[in-house]
PDB file of C-alpha atoms in Angstrom:
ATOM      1  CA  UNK A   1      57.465 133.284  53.600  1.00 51.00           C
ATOM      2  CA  UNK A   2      59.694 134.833  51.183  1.00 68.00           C
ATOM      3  CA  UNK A   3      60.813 138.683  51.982  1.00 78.00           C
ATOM      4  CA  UNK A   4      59.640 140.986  49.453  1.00 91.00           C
ATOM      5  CA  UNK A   5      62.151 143.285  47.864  1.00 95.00           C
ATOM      6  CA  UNK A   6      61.251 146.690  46.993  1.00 96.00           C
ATOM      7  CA  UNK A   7      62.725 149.029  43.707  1.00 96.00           C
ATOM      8  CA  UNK A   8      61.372 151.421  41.450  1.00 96.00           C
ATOM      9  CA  UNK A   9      60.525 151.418  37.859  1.00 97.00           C
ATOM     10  CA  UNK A  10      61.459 154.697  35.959  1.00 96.00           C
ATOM     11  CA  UNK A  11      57.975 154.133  34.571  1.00 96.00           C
ATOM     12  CA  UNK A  12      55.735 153.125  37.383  1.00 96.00           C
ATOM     13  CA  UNK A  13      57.526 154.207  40.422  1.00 97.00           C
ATOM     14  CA  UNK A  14      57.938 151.801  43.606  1.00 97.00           C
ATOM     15  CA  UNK A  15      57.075 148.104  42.697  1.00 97.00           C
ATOM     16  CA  UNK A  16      57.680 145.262  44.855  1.00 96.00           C
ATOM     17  CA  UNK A  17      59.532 141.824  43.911  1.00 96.00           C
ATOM     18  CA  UNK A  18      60.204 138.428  44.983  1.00 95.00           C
ATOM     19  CA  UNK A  19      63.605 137.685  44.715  1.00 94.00           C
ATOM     20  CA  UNK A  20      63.525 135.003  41.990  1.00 95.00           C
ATOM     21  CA  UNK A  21      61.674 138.147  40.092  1.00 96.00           C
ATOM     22  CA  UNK A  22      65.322 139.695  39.967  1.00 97.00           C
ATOM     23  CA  UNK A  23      68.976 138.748  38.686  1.00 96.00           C
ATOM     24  CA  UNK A  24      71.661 140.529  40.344  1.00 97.00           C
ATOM     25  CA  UNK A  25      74.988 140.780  37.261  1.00 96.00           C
ATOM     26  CA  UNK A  26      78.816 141.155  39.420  1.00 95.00           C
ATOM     27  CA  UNK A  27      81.884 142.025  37.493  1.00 91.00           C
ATOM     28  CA  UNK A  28      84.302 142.107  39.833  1.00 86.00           C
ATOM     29  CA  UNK A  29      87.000 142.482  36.473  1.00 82.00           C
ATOM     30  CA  UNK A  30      85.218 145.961  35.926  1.00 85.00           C
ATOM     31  CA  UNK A  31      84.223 146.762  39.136  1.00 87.00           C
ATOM     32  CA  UNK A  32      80.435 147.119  38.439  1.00 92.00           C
ATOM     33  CA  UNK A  33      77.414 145.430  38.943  1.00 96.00           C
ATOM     34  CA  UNK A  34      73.586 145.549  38.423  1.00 96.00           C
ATOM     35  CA  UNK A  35      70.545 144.190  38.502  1.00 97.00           C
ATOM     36  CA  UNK A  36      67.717 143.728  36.552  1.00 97.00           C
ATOM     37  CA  UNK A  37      63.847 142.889  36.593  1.00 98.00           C
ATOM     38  CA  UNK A  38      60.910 142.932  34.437  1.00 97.00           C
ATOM     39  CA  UNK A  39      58.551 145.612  36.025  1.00 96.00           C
ATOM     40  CA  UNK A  40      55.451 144.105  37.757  1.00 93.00           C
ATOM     41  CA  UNK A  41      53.231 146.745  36.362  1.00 94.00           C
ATOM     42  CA  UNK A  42      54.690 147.915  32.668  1.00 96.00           C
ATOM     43  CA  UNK A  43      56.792 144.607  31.669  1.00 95.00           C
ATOM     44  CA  UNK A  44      59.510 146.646  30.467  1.00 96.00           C
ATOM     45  CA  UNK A  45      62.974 145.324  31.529  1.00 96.00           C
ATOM     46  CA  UNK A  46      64.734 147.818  34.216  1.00 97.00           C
ATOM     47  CA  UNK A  47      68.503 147.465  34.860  1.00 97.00           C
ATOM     48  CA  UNK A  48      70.120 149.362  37.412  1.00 97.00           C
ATOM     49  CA  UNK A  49      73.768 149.737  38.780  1.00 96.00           C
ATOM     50  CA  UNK A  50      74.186 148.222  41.881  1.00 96.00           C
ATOM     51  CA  UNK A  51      76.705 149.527  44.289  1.00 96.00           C
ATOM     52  CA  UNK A  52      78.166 147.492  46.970  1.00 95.00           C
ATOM     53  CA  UNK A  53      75.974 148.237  49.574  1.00 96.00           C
ATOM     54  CA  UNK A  54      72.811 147.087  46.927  1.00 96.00           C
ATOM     55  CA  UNK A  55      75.446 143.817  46.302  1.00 96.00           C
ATOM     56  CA  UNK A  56      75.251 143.168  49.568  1.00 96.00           C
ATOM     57  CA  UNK A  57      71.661 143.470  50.498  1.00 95.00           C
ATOM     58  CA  UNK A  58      70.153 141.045  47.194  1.00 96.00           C
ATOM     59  CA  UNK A  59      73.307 138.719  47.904  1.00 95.00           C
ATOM     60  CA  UNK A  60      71.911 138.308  51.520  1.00 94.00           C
ATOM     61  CA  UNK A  61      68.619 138.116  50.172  1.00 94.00           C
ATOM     62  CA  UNK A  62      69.695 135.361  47.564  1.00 94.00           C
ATOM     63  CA  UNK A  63      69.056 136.888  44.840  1.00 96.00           C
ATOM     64  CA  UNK A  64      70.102 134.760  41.709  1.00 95.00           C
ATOM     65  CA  UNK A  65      73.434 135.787  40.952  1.00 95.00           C
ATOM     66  CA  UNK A  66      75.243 135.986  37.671  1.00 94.00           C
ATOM     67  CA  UNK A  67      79.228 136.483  38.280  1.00 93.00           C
ATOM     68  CA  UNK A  68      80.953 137.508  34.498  1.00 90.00           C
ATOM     69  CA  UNK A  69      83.603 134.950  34.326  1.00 88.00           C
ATOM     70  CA  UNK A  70      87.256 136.785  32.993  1.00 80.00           C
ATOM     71  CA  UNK A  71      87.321 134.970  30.313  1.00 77.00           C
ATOM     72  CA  UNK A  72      84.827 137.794  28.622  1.00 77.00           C
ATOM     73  CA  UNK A  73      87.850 140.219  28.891  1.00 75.00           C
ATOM     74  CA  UNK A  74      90.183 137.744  26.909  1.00 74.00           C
ATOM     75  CA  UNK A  75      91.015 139.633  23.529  1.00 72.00           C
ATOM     76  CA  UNK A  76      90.832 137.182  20.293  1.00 74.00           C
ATOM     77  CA  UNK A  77      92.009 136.764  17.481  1.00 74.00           C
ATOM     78  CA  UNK A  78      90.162 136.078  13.426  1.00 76.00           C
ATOM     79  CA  UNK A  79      90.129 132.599  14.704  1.00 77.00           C
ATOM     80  CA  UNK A  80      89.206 132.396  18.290  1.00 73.00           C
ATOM     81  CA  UNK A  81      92.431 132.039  20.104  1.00 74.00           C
ATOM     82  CA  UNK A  82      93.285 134.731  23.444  1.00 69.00           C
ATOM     83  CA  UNK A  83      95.808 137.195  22.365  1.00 72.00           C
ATOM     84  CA  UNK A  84      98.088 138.220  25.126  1.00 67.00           C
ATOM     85  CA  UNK A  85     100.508 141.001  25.330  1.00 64.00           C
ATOM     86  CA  UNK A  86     102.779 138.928  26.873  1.00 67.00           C
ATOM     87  CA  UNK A  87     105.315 135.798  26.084  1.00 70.00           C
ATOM     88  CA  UNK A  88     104.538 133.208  28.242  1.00 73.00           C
ATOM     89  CA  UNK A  89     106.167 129.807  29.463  1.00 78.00           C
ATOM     90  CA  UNK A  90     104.585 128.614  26.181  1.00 77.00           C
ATOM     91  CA  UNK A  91     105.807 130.885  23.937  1.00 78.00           C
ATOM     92  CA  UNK A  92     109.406 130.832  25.591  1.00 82.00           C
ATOM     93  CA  UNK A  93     109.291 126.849  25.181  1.00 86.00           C
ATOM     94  CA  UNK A  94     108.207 127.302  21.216  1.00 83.00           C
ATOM     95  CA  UNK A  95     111.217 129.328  20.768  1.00 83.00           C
ATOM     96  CA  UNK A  96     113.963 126.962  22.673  1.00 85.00           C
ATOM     97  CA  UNK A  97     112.832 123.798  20.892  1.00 86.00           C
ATOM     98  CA  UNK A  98     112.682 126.041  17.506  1.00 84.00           C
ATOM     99  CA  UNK A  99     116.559 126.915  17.369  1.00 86.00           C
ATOM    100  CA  UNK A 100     117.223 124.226  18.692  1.00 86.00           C
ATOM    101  CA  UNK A 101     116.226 122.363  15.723  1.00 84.00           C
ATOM    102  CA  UNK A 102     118.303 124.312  13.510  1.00 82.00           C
ATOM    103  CA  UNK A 103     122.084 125.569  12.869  1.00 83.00           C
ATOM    104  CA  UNK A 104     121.604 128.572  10.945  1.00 82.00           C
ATOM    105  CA  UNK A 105     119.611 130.990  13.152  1.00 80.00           C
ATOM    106  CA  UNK A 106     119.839 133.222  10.218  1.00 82.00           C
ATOM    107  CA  UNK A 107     117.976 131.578   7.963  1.00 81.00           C
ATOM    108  CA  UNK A 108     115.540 130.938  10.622  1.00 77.00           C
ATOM    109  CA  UNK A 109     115.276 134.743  11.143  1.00 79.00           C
ATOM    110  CA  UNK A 110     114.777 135.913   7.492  1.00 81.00           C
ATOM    111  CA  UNK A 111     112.460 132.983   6.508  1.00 78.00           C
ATOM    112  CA  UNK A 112     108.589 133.675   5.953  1.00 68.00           C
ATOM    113  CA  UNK A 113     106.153 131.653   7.401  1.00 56.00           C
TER     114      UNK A 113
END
């Protein structure tokens, strides 16, 4: 038999779940988590913060678990692509083969693209 898992609705007060009733949200990039359930009683959908301690009891309960992937952090640009703050190994091998393709480094520089 499945263990029961007991919360509270804002609404309705204490309610008790089964833990596929639940879905338990980590961001370990923002250092928060919740969970979230559709009350029992009302049907409204609760979410609440979960601090570690809550992380750890619905983990060891298996609780479905959603884990937001870093990729959700990634700034874009108009046409989808990450925008970084930094010059990578990418951007440092653009620029080598780019002068060396050309004499006048000048004319490089002051050219529009």
């Amino acid at each position: 038999m499945a263990a029961s898992i007991t919360t509270t609705c804002p609404r309705c007060g204490t309610v008790v779940l089964e833990r596929e009733d639940l879905l338990l949200v980590v961001d370990r990039w923002a250092d928060v988590s919740w969970y979230q359930f559709d009350c029992v009683s009302c049907a409204r959908r609760i979410v609440k913060e979960a601090p570690e301690p809550v992380v750890s009891a619905l983990s060891f309960a298996d609780v479905p678990a959603f884990c937001v992937p870093a990729e959700v952090y990634e700034r874009r640009d108009g046409a989808g692509r990450p925008v970084t703050d930094r010059l990578g190994a990418d951007d440092l091998l653009d620029a080598v083969l780019l002068l060396a393709g050309t004499d006048d480094v000048v004319a490089l520089a002051t050219a529009s693209s």
